[in-house]
Short mmCIF file of C-alpha atoms in Angstrom, two decimals:
data_model
loop_
_atom_site.label_atom_id
_atom_site.label_comp_id
_atom_site.label_asym_id
_atom_site.label_seq_id
_atom_site.Cartn_x
_atom_site.Cartn_y
_atom_site.Cartn_z
CA MET A 306 15.14 2.60 16.42
CA GLY A 307 16.63 5.65 18.14
CA GLU A 308 16.86 8.99 16.41
CA ARG A 309 20.16 9.69 14.70
CA LYS A 310 21.94 12.90 15.55
CA LEU A 311 22.35 15.48 12.84
CA THR A 312 25.87 15.64 11.44
CA PRO A 313 27.57 19.07 11.37
CA PRO A 314 26.94 19.60 7.61
CA ARG A 315 23.28 18.76 8.06
CA ILE A 316 23.02 21.07 11.10
CA VAL A 317 24.40 23.89 8.96
CA THR A 318 21.88 23.06 6.24
CA VAL A 319 18.97 23.16 8.68
CA LEU A 320 20.18 26.45 10.20
CA LEU A 321 20.44 28.02 6.75
CA LEU A 322 16.90 26.87 5.98
CA VAL A 323 15.61 28.37 9.25
CA CYS A 324 17.42 31.67 8.55
CA ALA A 325 16.03 31.76 5.02
CA ALA A 326 12.56 31.09 6.38
CA SER A 327 12.92 33.95 8.89
CA PHE A 328 13.94 36.32 6.10
CA GLN A 329 11.06 35.13 3.93
CA LEU A 330 8.64 35.59 6.84
CA LEU A 331 9.72 39.22 7.24
CA ARG A 332 9.47 39.78 3.50
CA ALA A 333 6.02 38.19 3.30
CA SER A 334 4.59 40.09 6.23
CA ASP A 335 3.53 42.75 3.74
CA ASP A 336 1.45 40.12 1.93
CA VAL A 337 -0.84 39.52 4.90
CA ASP A 338 -2.93 42.52 3.94
CA ASP A 339 -3.29 41.02 0.46
CA ALA A 340 -4.87 37.84 1.81
CA ILE A 341 -8.68 37.75 1.88
CA PHE A 342 -8.53 35.07 4.57
CA TYR A 343 -5.65 33.41 6.41
CA GLU A 344 -5.71 30.87 9.24
CA SER A 345 -2.39 29.77 10.74
CA PHE A 346 -3.85 27.98 13.81
CA ASP A 347 -1.16 29.63 15.94
CA GLU A 348 -4.00 30.36 18.36
CA ASN A 349 -6.45 27.77 19.62
CA PHE A 350 -9.35 27.28 17.22
CA GLU A 351 -11.99 27.09 19.96
CA GLY A 352 -14.33 30.07 19.87
CA ARG A 353 -13.30 30.93 16.32
CA TRP A 354 -14.19 27.68 14.55
CA ILE A 355 -17.52 25.98 15.23
CA VAL A 356 -17.68 22.21 15.65
CA SER A 357 -20.81 20.56 14.27
CA GLN A 358 -23.09 19.38 17.05
CA LYS A 359 -24.74 16.66 15.00
CA ASP A 360 -24.45 13.28 16.72
CA GLU A 361 -22.75 11.50 13.84
CA TYR A 362 -19.78 13.92 13.87
CA ASN A 363 -18.16 12.62 17.05
CA GLY A 364 -14.49 12.92 16.05
CA ALA A 365 -12.43 15.08 18.41
CA TRP A 366 -10.55 18.05 16.93
CA LYS A 367 -7.34 19.12 18.69
CA HIS A 368 -5.00 22.11 18.58
CA GLU A 369 -1.64 20.33 18.26
CA LYS A 370 1.90 20.93 17.05
CA SER A 371 2.97 19.37 13.79
CA GLU A 372 5.26 16.45 14.57
CA GLY A 373 8.85 17.71 14.83
CA HIS A 374 7.88 21.41 14.61
CA ASP A 375 6.76 24.23 16.89
CA ASP A 376 4.06 25.08 14.37
CA TYR A 377 0.46 24.36 15.41
CA GLY A 378 -2.37 23.01 13.29
CA LEU A 379 -5.89 21.55 13.46
CA LEU A 380 -5.58 17.82 14.17
CA VAL A 381 -7.86 14.87 13.42
CA SER A 382 -7.14 12.92 16.60
CA GLU A 383 -9.15 9.68 16.39
CA LYS A 384 -9.56 6.85 13.91
CA ALA A 385 -12.81 5.73 12.29
CA ARG A 386 -14.75 8.89 13.03
CA LYS A 387 -16.73 11.57 11.23
CA TYR A 388 -15.52 15.14 11.64
CA ALA A 389 -17.18 18.47 10.85
CA ILE A 390 -16.00 21.99 11.70
CA VAL A 391 -16.61 25.36 10.05
CA LYS A 392 -15.29 28.93 10.05
CA GLU A 393 -17.31 31.85 8.65
CA LEU A 394 -15.51 34.51 6.64
CA ASP A 395 -15.84 38.17 7.53
CA GLU A 396 -17.14 38.89 4.02
CA PRO A 397 -18.26 36.54 1.22
CA VAL A 398 -15.73 36.03 -1.58
CA THR A 399 -16.96 36.30 -5.18
CA LEU A 400 -15.51 33.98 -7.81
CA LYS A 401 -16.59 35.70 -11.00
CA ASP A 402 -14.62 38.69 -12.20
CA GLU A 403 -11.10 38.22 -10.83
CA SER A 404 -8.64 35.53 -9.85
CA VAL A 405 -9.14 33.67 -6.59
CA VAL A 406 -6.54 31.38 -5.02
CA LEU A 407 -7.52 28.63 -2.56
CA GLN A 408 -4.61 27.13 -0.65
CA PHE A 409 -4.01 25.02 2.45
CA GLU A 410 -1.55 22.55 3.96
CA THR A 411 -2.16 19.01 5.15
CA ARG A 412 0.12 16.50 6.73
CA LEU A 413 -0.83 12.83 6.97
CA GLN A 414 1.34 12.13 10.01
CA ASN A 415 0.28 8.47 10.19
CA GLY A 416 -0.26 8.03 6.46
CA LEU A 417 -3.62 7.92 4.71
CA GLU A 418 -5.14 4.56 3.78
CA CYS A 419 -8.81 5.47 3.78
CA GLY A 420 -10.11 8.95 4.33
CA GLY A 421 -10.42 12.48 3.03
CA ALA A 422 -8.43 15.63 3.82
CA TYR A 423 -10.27 18.15 1.67
CA LEU A 424 -11.98 21.49 2.38
CA LYS A 425 -15.45 22.66 1.48
CA TYR A 426 -15.91 26.30 0.55
CA LEU A 427 -19.50 26.96 1.59
CA ARG A 428 -22.19 29.20 0.19
CA PRO A 429 -23.84 31.86 2.40
CA GLN A 430 -26.16 30.59 5.13
CA GLU A 431 -29.14 31.87 3.19
CA ALA A 432 -28.64 28.75 1.05
CA GLY A 433 -29.98 26.73 3.99
CA TRP A 434 -27.38 25.70 6.56
CA LYS A 435 -26.23 26.62 10.08
CA PRO A 436 -22.70 26.32 11.54
CA LYS A 437 -23.76 24.04 14.43
CA GLY A 438 -25.72 21.88 11.98
CA PHE A 439 -22.91 21.70 9.40
CA ASP A 440 -22.98 18.31 7.66
CA ASN A 441 -22.62 16.54 4.32
CA GLU A 442 -25.74 18.25 2.94
CA SER A 443 -24.58 21.80 3.64
CA PRO A 444 -24.39 23.58 0.24
CA TYR A 445 -20.92 24.46 -1.01
CA SER A 446 -19.49 26.22 -4.05
CA VAL A 447 -16.15 24.38 -4.27
CA MET A 448 -14.72 21.21 -2.72
CA PHE A 449 -10.96 20.86 -3.00
CA GLY A 450 -8.28 18.59 -1.57
CA PRO A 451 -6.89 15.05 -1.24
CA ASP A 452 -9.03 11.93 -0.86
CA LYS A 453 -7.82 8.33 -0.79
CA CYS A 454 -9.66 5.08 -0.11
CA GLY A 455 -9.58 1.82 -2.05
CA ALA A 456 -9.47 2.63 -5.76
CA THR A 457 -9.98 6.35 -5.02
CA ASN A 458 -6.70 8.29 -4.97
CA LYS A 459 -7.10 11.85 -6.18
CA VAL A 460 -7.02 15.52 -5.34
CA HIS A 461 -10.66 16.52 -5.76
CA PHE A 462 -11.82 19.68 -7.42
CA ILE A 463 -15.60 19.81 -7.55
CA PHE A 464 -17.78 22.86 -8.07
CA LYS A 465 -21.54 23.17 -7.81
CA HIS A 466 -23.25 25.24 -10.47
CA LYS A 467 -26.87 26.29 -10.87
CA ASN A 468 -28.46 25.41 -14.19
CA PRO A 469 -30.16 28.64 -15.29
CA LYS A 470 -32.86 26.68 -17.14
CA THR A 471 -33.82 24.13 -14.50
CA GLY A 472 -32.69 25.96 -11.37
CA GLU A 473 -31.00 22.75 -10.12
CA TYR A 474 -27.48 22.69 -8.69
CA VAL A 475 -25.20 20.19 -10.43
CA GLU A 476 -21.83 18.85 -9.20
CA HIS A 477 -19.11 19.11 -11.84
CA HIS A 478 -16.04 16.93 -11.15
CA LEU A 479 -12.57 17.58 -12.54
CA LYS A 480 -11.62 14.76 -14.91
CA TYR A 481 -8.28 12.96 -14.39
CA PRO A 482 -7.27 14.84 -11.21
CA PRO A 483 -3.73 14.45 -9.78
CA SER A 484 -3.04 11.71 -7.23
CA VAL A 485 -2.30 12.20 -3.53
CA PRO A 486 1.35 12.13 -2.33
CA SER A 487 1.82 8.86 -0.44
CA ASP A 488 4.28 9.97 2.27
CA LYS A 489 3.91 11.50 5.75
CA LEU A 490 5.30 14.92 4.88
CA THR A 491 3.54 18.29 4.88
CA HIS A 492 2.10 19.15 1.46
CA VAL A 493 0.46 22.33 0.24
CA TYR A 494 -2.47 22.23 -2.19
CA THR A 495 -3.31 25.23 -4.37
CA ALA A 496 -6.25 25.87 -6.72
CA ILE A 497 -6.08 28.98 -8.89
CA LEU A 498 -9.40 30.05 -10.45
CA LYS A 499 -8.86 32.67 -13.18
CA PRO A 500 -11.40 34.97 -14.85
CA ASP A 501 -10.55 33.55 -18.29
CA ASN A 502 -12.13 30.20 -17.18
CA GLU A 503 -8.75 28.57 -16.49
CA LEU A 504 -8.19 26.33 -13.47
CA ARG A 505 -4.71 25.38 -12.27
CA ILE A 506 -4.05 22.75 -9.57
CA LEU A 507 -0.65 22.92 -7.82
CA ILE A 508 0.86 20.51 -5.30
CA ASP A 509 3.85 21.90 -3.40
CA GLY A 510 3.94 24.79 -5.85
CA GLU A 511 4.27 22.52 -8.89
CA GLU A 512 1.49 22.57 -11.47
CA LYS A 513 -0.15 19.16 -11.72
CA LYS A 514 -3.29 19.95 -13.71
CA LYS A 515 -4.65 22.68 -15.99
CA ALA A 516 -8.28 22.74 -17.08
CA ASN A 517 -10.99 24.94 -18.58
CA PHE A 518 -14.30 25.27 -16.77
CA LEU A 519 -16.26 25.35 -20.03
CA SER A 520 -14.59 22.31 -21.61
CA SER A 521 -16.44 19.01 -21.73
CA GLU A 522 -13.01 17.35 -21.87
CA ASP A 523 -12.10 18.64 -18.41
CA PHE A 524 -15.27 18.31 -16.32
CA GLU A 525 -17.89 15.61 -15.89
CA PRO A 526 -20.67 16.37 -16.50
CA ALA A 527 -19.84 19.27 -18.80
CA LEU A 528 -20.83 22.69 -17.47
CA ILE A 529 -22.65 23.63 -20.70
CA PRO A 530 -25.21 20.97 -21.74
CA PRO A 531 -25.24 19.66 -25.34
CA LYS A 532 -27.36 21.58 -27.84
CA THR A 533 -29.28 18.48 -28.88
CA ILE A 534 -30.40 15.31 -27.14
CA PRO A 535 -31.98 12.03 -28.34
CA ASP A 536 -35.75 12.33 -28.60
CA PRO A 537 -37.12 10.32 -25.64
CA ASP A 538 -40.43 9.81 -27.50
CA ASP A 539 -38.91 8.42 -30.69
CA ASN A 540 -39.36 4.64 -31.18
CA LYS A 541 -37.74 2.20 -33.59
CA PRO A 542 -40.08 1.19 -36.50
CA GLU A 543 -41.22 -2.43 -36.46
CA ASP A 544 -39.83 -3.12 -39.96
CA TRP A 545 -36.38 -1.69 -39.15
CA ASP A 546 -33.78 -4.38 -39.97
CA GLU A 547 -30.46 -3.98 -38.11
CA ARG A 548 -28.93 -7.27 -39.40
CA ALA A 549 -25.91 -6.51 -41.59
CA LYS A 550 -25.58 -10.21 -42.64
CA ILE A 551 -28.21 -12.92 -43.12
CA PRO A 552 -28.04 -16.66 -44.00
CA ASP A 553 -28.14 -17.27 -47.78
CA PRO A 554 -31.72 -18.45 -48.41
CA ASN A 555 -30.65 -20.22 -51.61
CA ALA A 556 -27.89 -22.32 -50.03
CA VAL A 557 -28.43 -26.14 -49.83
CA LYS A 558 -26.66 -28.62 -47.55
CA PRO A 559 -24.32 -30.93 -49.55
CA ASP A 560 -25.41 -34.56 -49.86
CA ASP A 561 -22.21 -35.89 -48.26
CA TRP A 562 -22.51 -33.66 -45.21
CA ASP A 563 -22.84 -35.97 -42.18
CA GLU A 564 -24.12 -33.97 -39.22
CA ASP A 565 -24.16 -37.06 -36.97
CA ALA A 566 -20.45 -37.86 -37.25
CA PRO A 567 -18.87 -37.60 -33.75
CA MET A 568 -16.13 -35.06 -33.09
CA GLU A 569 -13.78 -37.74 -31.61
CA ILE A 570 -13.29 -41.47 -32.25
CA LEU A 571 -11.13 -44.21 -30.71
CA ASP A 572 -7.54 -44.28 -31.94
CA GLU A 573 -7.38 -47.85 -33.31
CA GLU A 574 -3.66 -47.52 -34.03
CA ALA A 575 -2.72 -46.78 -30.43
CA GLU A 576 -0.87 -49.51 -28.50
CA LYS A 577 -0.47 -49.98 -24.77
CA PRO A 578 2.93 -48.60 -23.68
CA GLU A 579 5.51 -51.10 -22.56
CA GLY A 580 5.77 -51.31 -18.80
CA TRP A 581 2.16 -50.31 -18.15
CA LEU A 582 1.16 -51.59 -14.67
CA ASP A 583 -2.30 -53.06 -15.20
CA ASP A 584 -2.60 -54.46 -11.69
CA GLU A 585 -1.52 -51.31 -9.87
CA PRO A 586 -4.18 -48.77 -8.87
CA GLU A 587 -3.45 -45.09 -9.43
CA GLU A 588 -4.09 -44.37 -5.73
CA ILE A 589 -3.40 -46.42 -2.60
CA ASP A 590 -4.11 -46.10 1.12
CA ASP A 591 -1.59 -43.88 2.91
CA PRO A 592 0.61 -46.41 4.75
CA GLU A 593 1.63 -43.79 7.34
CA ALA A 594 -1.93 -42.87 8.25
CA THR A 595 -3.27 -44.24 11.53
CA LYS A 596 -6.74 -44.34 12.92
CA PRO A 597 -7.26 -41.44 15.39
CA GLU A 598 -7.55 -42.50 19.02
CA ASP A 599 -10.82 -40.64 19.46
CA TRP A 600 -12.42 -42.23 16.37
CA ASP A 601 -15.76 -43.86 17.21
CA ASP A 602 -16.90 -46.36 14.55
CA GLU A 603 -20.50 -46.14 15.72
CA GLU A 604 -20.64 -42.35 15.55
CA ASP A 605 -18.03 -41.62 12.87
CA GLY A 606 -18.50 -44.70 10.68
CA GLU A 607 -15.88 -47.18 9.55
CA TRP A 608 -12.48 -45.48 9.41
CA GLU A 609 -10.71 -45.46 6.05
CA ALA A 610 -7.15 -44.40 5.46
CA PRO A 611 -6.74 -41.35 3.17
CA LYS A 612 -5.55 -42.01 -0.38
CA ILE A 613 -2.20 -40.99 -1.86
CA ASP A 614 -0.72 -41.33 -5.35
CA ASN A 615 0.70 -44.77 -5.96
CA PRO A 616 4.52 -44.30 -5.92
CA LYS A 617 4.94 -47.26 -8.29
CA CYS A 618 3.15 -45.29 -10.99
CA ASP A 619 5.74 -42.53 -10.92
CA SER A 620 8.31 -44.61 -12.74
CA ALA A 621 5.81 -46.35 -15.07
CA PRO A 622 4.02 -44.99 -18.14
CA GLY A 623 0.70 -45.61 -16.38
CA CYS A 624 -1.34 -47.71 -13.96
CA GLY A 625 -4.69 -49.47 -13.92
CA GLU A 626 -6.78 -50.60 -16.83
CA TRP A 627 -5.38 -49.32 -20.14
CA LYS A 628 -7.91 -47.83 -22.57
CA ARG A 629 -7.44 -46.63 -26.11
CA PRO A 630 -7.21 -42.83 -26.31
CA MET A 631 -9.57 -40.74 -28.40
CA LYS A 632 -8.53 -38.78 -31.48
CA ARG A 633 -10.24 -36.17 -33.66
CA ASN A 634 -12.62 -37.63 -36.23
CA PRO A 635 -11.44 -36.60 -39.72
CA ALA A 636 -15.01 -37.04 -40.99
CA TYR A 637 -16.46 -34.63 -38.44
CA LYS A 638 -18.15 -31.53 -39.95
CA GLY A 639 -20.68 -30.56 -37.31
CA LYS A 640 -24.03 -28.92 -37.83
CA TRP A 641 -24.51 -27.44 -41.28
CA HIS A 642 -25.34 -23.73 -41.56
CA ALA A 643 -26.05 -21.71 -44.63
CA PRO A 644 -23.28 -19.19 -45.40
CA LEU A 645 -23.92 -15.50 -44.59
CA ILE A 646 -24.53 -12.89 -47.24
CA ASP A 647 -25.12 -9.13 -47.14
CA ASN A 648 -28.64 -8.28 -45.99
CA PRO A 649 -30.38 -6.33 -48.80
CA ALA A 650 -32.88 -4.92 -46.26
CA TYR A 651 -30.20 -3.68 -43.84
CA LYS A 652 -30.84 -0.10 -42.62
CA GLY A 653 -28.10 0.28 -40.02
CA ILE A 654 -28.22 0.51 -36.23
CA TRP A 655 -31.26 2.48 -35.20
CA LYS A 656 -31.02 5.44 -32.86
CA PRO A 657 -33.61 8.06 -31.95
CA ARG A 658 -33.47 11.35 -33.77
CA ASP A 659 -31.90 14.38 -32.10
CA ILE A 660 -34.05 17.23 -30.90
CA PRO A 661 -33.09 20.60 -29.36
CA ASN A 662 -32.11 20.23 -25.69
CA PRO A 663 -34.66 22.16 -23.64
CA ASP A 664 -32.07 22.55 -20.83
CA TYR A 665 -29.36 23.98 -23.08
CA PHE A 666 -27.82 27.31 -22.19
CA GLU A 667 -24.74 29.27 -23.16
CA LEU A 668 -22.20 30.87 -20.82
CA GLU A 669 -19.09 32.92 -21.31
CA LYS A 670 -17.92 32.01 -17.79
CA PRO A 671 -19.26 30.01 -14.83
CA ASP A 672 -21.77 31.68 -12.55
CA PHE A 673 -20.08 30.64 -9.30
CA GLU A 674 -21.85 31.09 -6.00
CA PRO A 675 -19.88 33.20 -3.48
CA ILE A 676 -17.83 31.61 -0.69
CA ALA A 677 -18.98 32.59 2.80
CA ALA A 678 -17.27 29.97 4.99
CA ILE A 679 -14.60 27.25 5.04
CA GLY A 680 -15.54 23.84 6.39
CA ILE A 681 -13.98 20.43 6.91
CA GLU A 682 -16.49 17.60 6.70
CA ILE A 683 -14.79 14.21 6.40
CA TRP A 684 -15.07 10.58 7.35
CA THR A 685 -11.72 8.89 7.87
CA MET A 686 -10.25 5.65 9.19
CA GLN A 687 -6.95 7.42 9.92
CA ASP A 688 -5.89 9.75 12.70
CA GLY A 689 -2.99 12.20 12.64
CA ILE A 690 -4.30 14.35 9.76
CA LEU A 691 -3.15 17.93 10.37
CA PHE A 692 -4.63 20.99 8.60
CA ASP A 693 -2.73 24.26 8.57
CA ASN A 694 -2.19 27.62 6.87
CA MET A 695 -5.50 28.02 5.05
CA LEU A 696 -5.40 30.91 2.62
CA ILE A 697 -7.76 32.69 0.26
CA ALA A 698 -6.13 35.37 -1.91
CA LYS A 699 -6.64 37.16 -5.22
CA ASP A 700 -3.07 36.87 -6.43
CA ASP A 701 -1.14 33.64 -6.97
CA LYS A 702 2.05 35.54 -6.06
CA VAL A 703 0.66 35.99 -2.56
CA ALA A 704 0.02 32.25 -2.35
CA ALA A 705 3.57 31.56 -3.59
CA SER A 706 4.97 33.87 -0.90
CA TYR A 707 3.05 31.99 1.80
CA ARG A 708 4.35 28.68 0.47
CA GLU A 709 7.90 29.99 0.79
CA THR A 710 7.41 31.12 4.37
CA THR A 711 4.99 28.62 5.93
CA TRP A 712 5.44 25.39 4.02
CA LYS A 713 8.88 25.20 2.44
CA PRO A 714 11.00 25.40 5.64
CA LYS A 715 8.94 22.68 7.32
CA PHE A 716 9.04 20.48 4.25
CA ALA A 717 12.83 20.84 3.98
CA VAL A 718 13.34 19.74 7.61
CA GLU A 719 10.93 16.80 7.18
CA LYS A 720 12.61 15.77 3.94
CA GLU A 721 16.03 15.83 5.61
CA LYS A 722 14.77 13.72 8.51
CA GLN A 723 13.10 11.29 6.10
CA LYS A 724 16.39 10.92 4.22
CA GLU A 725 18.25 10.20 7.47
CA GLU A 726 15.70 7.56 8.44
CA GLU A 727 15.88 5.94 5.01
CA ASP A 728 19.71 5.93 5.18
CA SER A 729 19.56 4.43 8.67
CA VAL A 730 17.13 1.71 7.55
CA ALA A 731 19.29 0.93 4.53
CA ALA A 732 22.44 0.75 6.71
CA SER A 733 20.67 -1.44 9.28
CA SER A 734 19.42 -3.73 6.54
CA GLY A 735 22.91 -4.06 5.07
CA LEU A 736 24.44 -4.73 8.48
CA ALA A 737 21.75 -7.30 9.27
CA ASP A 738 22.53 -9.16 6.02
CA LEU A 739 26.24 -9.13 6.85
CA GLN A 740 25.61 -10.37 10.40
CA LYS A 741 23.43 -13.21 9.11
CA LYS A 742 26.20 -14.32 6.73
CA VAL A 743 28.74 -14.16 9.58
CA PHE A 744 26.55 -16.24 11.90
CA ASP A 745 25.83 -18.79 9.17
CA LEU A 746 29.61 -19.12 8.60
CA LEU A 747 30.26 -19.55 12.35
CA TYR A 748 27.69 -22.33 12.59
CA LYS A 749 29.46 -24.12 9.73
CA ILE A 750 32.82 -23.69 11.50
CA ALA A 751 31.34 -25.17 14.68
CA ASP A 752 30.38 -28.30 12.70
CA ILE A 753 34.02 -29.04 11.70
CA PRO A 754 34.84 -32.47 13.21
CA PHE A 755 38.07 -31.52 15.04
CA LEU A 756 36.15 -28.68 16.80
CA SER A 757 33.49 -31.04 18.20
CA ASP A 758 34.79 -30.61 21.79
CA TYR A 759 34.26 -26.85 21.47
CA LYS A 760 30.99 -26.87 19.58
CA LEU A 761 28.85 -25.91 22.58
CA LYS A 762 31.19 -23.03 23.46
CA ILE A 763 31.06 -21.69 19.89
CA HIS A 764 27.28 -22.04 19.81
CA ASP A 765 27.06 -20.05 23.05
CA LEU A 766 29.09 -17.26 21.47
CA ILE A 767 26.96 -17.27 18.32
CA GLU A 768 23.70 -17.18 20.30
CA LYS A 769 24.99 -14.23 22.27
CA GLY A 770 25.88 -12.46 19.04
CA GLU A 771 22.41 -13.10 17.58
CA LYS A 772 20.79 -11.58 20.67
CA GLN A 773 23.22 -8.63 20.69
CA PRO A 774 24.11 -7.87 17.03
CA ASN A 775 26.45 -5.05 18.09
CA LEU A 776 28.82 -7.73 19.46
CA THR A 777 29.24 -9.42 16.07
CA ILE A 778 32.88 -8.36 15.51
CA GLY A 779 33.87 -9.35 19.06
CA ILE A 780 32.17 -12.72 18.67
CA LEU A 781 33.94 -13.30 15.36
CA VAL A 782 37.33 -12.46 16.92
CA SER A 783 36.63 -14.81 19.86
CA VAL A 784 35.80 -17.72 17.55
CA VAL A 785 38.94 -17.04 15.48
CA VAL A 786 41.05 -17.07 18.68
CA VAL A 787 39.52 -20.39 19.75
CA PHE A 788 40.10 -21.78 16.27
CA LEU A 789 43.78 -20.68 16.19
CA THR A 790 44.41 -21.97 19.72
CA ILE A 791 43.19 -25.43 18.78
CA PHE A 792 45.05 -25.30 15.48
CA PHE A 793 48.42 -24.52 17.11
CA LYS A 794 47.79 -27.10 19.83
CA LEU A 795 47.26 -29.75 17.17
CA ILE A 796 50.50 -28.74 15.41
CA PHE A 797 52.84 -28.26 18.41
CA GLY A 798 51.11 -30.53 20.91
CA GLY A 799 49.88 -29.86 24.43
CA LYS A 800 51.63 -30.23 27.78
CA LYS A 801 53.73 -33.35 28.23
CA LYS A 802 52.58 -35.82 30.80
CA PRO A 803 55.00 -36.27 33.78
CA ALA A 804 57.01 -39.50 33.74
CA ARG A 805 55.84 -42.18 36.10
CA VAL A 806 58.53 -43.67 38.40
CA GLU A 807 58.05 -47.34 39.11
CA LYS A 808 58.96 -48.28 42.71
CA PRO A 809 59.83 -51.82 43.71
CA SER A 810 57.03 -53.50 45.57
CA PRO A 811 58.59 -54.52 48.90
CA ALA A 812 55.64 -55.92 50.72
CA PRO A 813 51.95 -56.59 50.39
CA LYS A 814 51.22 -53.60 52.68
CA GLU A 815 52.68 -51.22 50.08
CA THR A 816 50.39 -52.51 47.35
CA LYS A 817 47.61 -50.36 48.67
CA ALA A 818 49.86 -47.32 48.74
CA ASN A 819 51.04 -47.92 45.17
CA GLU A 820 47.48 -48.26 44.00
CA SER A 821 46.70 -45.02 45.74
CA GLY A 822 49.70 -43.36 44.08
CA VAL A 823 48.66 -44.56 40.65
CA GLU A 824 45.17 -43.21 41.23
CA ASN A 825 46.66 -39.90 42.28
CA GLU A 826 48.81 -39.79 39.16
CA GLU A 827 45.77 -40.56 36.97
CA ASN A 828 43.73 -37.92 38.75
CA LYS A 829 46.55 -35.44 38.22
CA GLU A 830 46.63 -36.27 34.51
CA LYS A 831 42.88 -35.78 34.28
CA GLU A 832 43.17 -32.41 36.04
CA GLU A 833 45.91 -31.28 33.64
CA THR A 834 43.91 -32.42 30.61
CA SER A 835 40.86 -30.68 31.99
CA ALA A 836 42.88 -27.51 32.57
CA ALA A 837 44.20 -27.59 29.01
CA ALA A 838 40.69 -27.87 27.49
CA PRO A 839 38.58 -24.69 27.46
CA ARG A 840 35.81 -24.80 30.00
CA ARG A 841 32.27 -24.04 28.94
CA ARG A 842 31.21 -21.18 31.13
CA THR A 843 27.66 -21.53 32.35
CA THR A 844 25.62 -18.47 31.70
CA ARG A 845 22.80 -17.33 33.88
CA ARG A 846 19.68 -16.99 31.76
CA ASP A 847 16.72 -14.90 32.74
#
């Protein structure tokens, strides 16, 4: 499908968006100094970003333009590959006493069926990692961004926190995170970490999730452990009875209770339906089946025709030997069991007693590790994932300003193009439905008996129209013209045949000449009839 040209109103719209973006860019230039870190990928990433040299990370990163824009980004260029690349910050960023905003753009240019497009905000190298050895085990403080594969469809927010009692780092996952947009447009993801323990997740500037770092309702596992835990050394006493109900020990089976009575018995009142075909089997050999030519009785055994349902049984109540049906036995009672009564020794469901949790601690706010680098470490089955405009700032207004200048203009252009493509597909679909109805109608017209002499010509026209749908109207007009021509010819008649003049036959010699004249007259009539009928033009086919 070719690209549709922008209509004048849409051109004006796009120009206004570009002008607005230029104004916003000038206005936001003052915000650059407010950004702790900003990467636009306007310049090639080589020499500034370090690609992991581990063998498993063999995906090729490229510095490419975003599709349909002059704006560059960092591109995942190959399918079914692992990718790892990292950029160190000039100074580590603390996440404790003031707001920090993490923001970046991604565009899934070929869609995302299975893969991640998230960032890892890494701890300082003293934690035990090197840029050229960056991999899945490299310690991070925060992991944030979209991930989709199979049942997974979410915008991750995971932070690692050190338990002050055990010294172990634990991953805490955001519960019920927002889902990933399913289109191929550029989207901007924002995480705002506030000093009052609040987390806000925005997609395209719209808040999708709000959480509290200290709440067990928002993170799994909870940041602060429970005060008490079940005692691992506590065991259930041997005489502990957890049965709420027990059989009545005083109950006695009634004398008339027959445990051996069957559940079903023959229905002695049933009668064979009238018309039952006793001598007809339910299945017969398929009369249309034939023994395969390559069938070898010695190797394959004696050939038997496959079975099919006996067609005679379709119109009869049944075939074959009739047997009395079974019915439920009214005397059936089954195995006798004593009724249940409340258990006087019941103590409830046992559980171990709670003891103080030795790993419990209290916090007023998370003790985040500082961020010293930004890394992308993903495994994806998709190519065409573009990362752009990575930002770390201390003010969400700065992040909002960047969204206005770097993301919004691109998104508006992509959205407009998407709408045009959707309109074009819808129009093409509607036209295709109309064309199909037209062609179906033309085929029916060609089957009208008095058009039989022109059926091949009409079929030729229809076939041409099916191969070249843009000729549909012309084909329809041509068929209508043919139809009207034949119609008027039937009403008013065709050309009159010339009158034949009988000459006297003077001599036997002239007999031959007369015969020749008659033949000429007949040939002339045939030529005129042939001229009156439309000729079927032969078409050269490739």
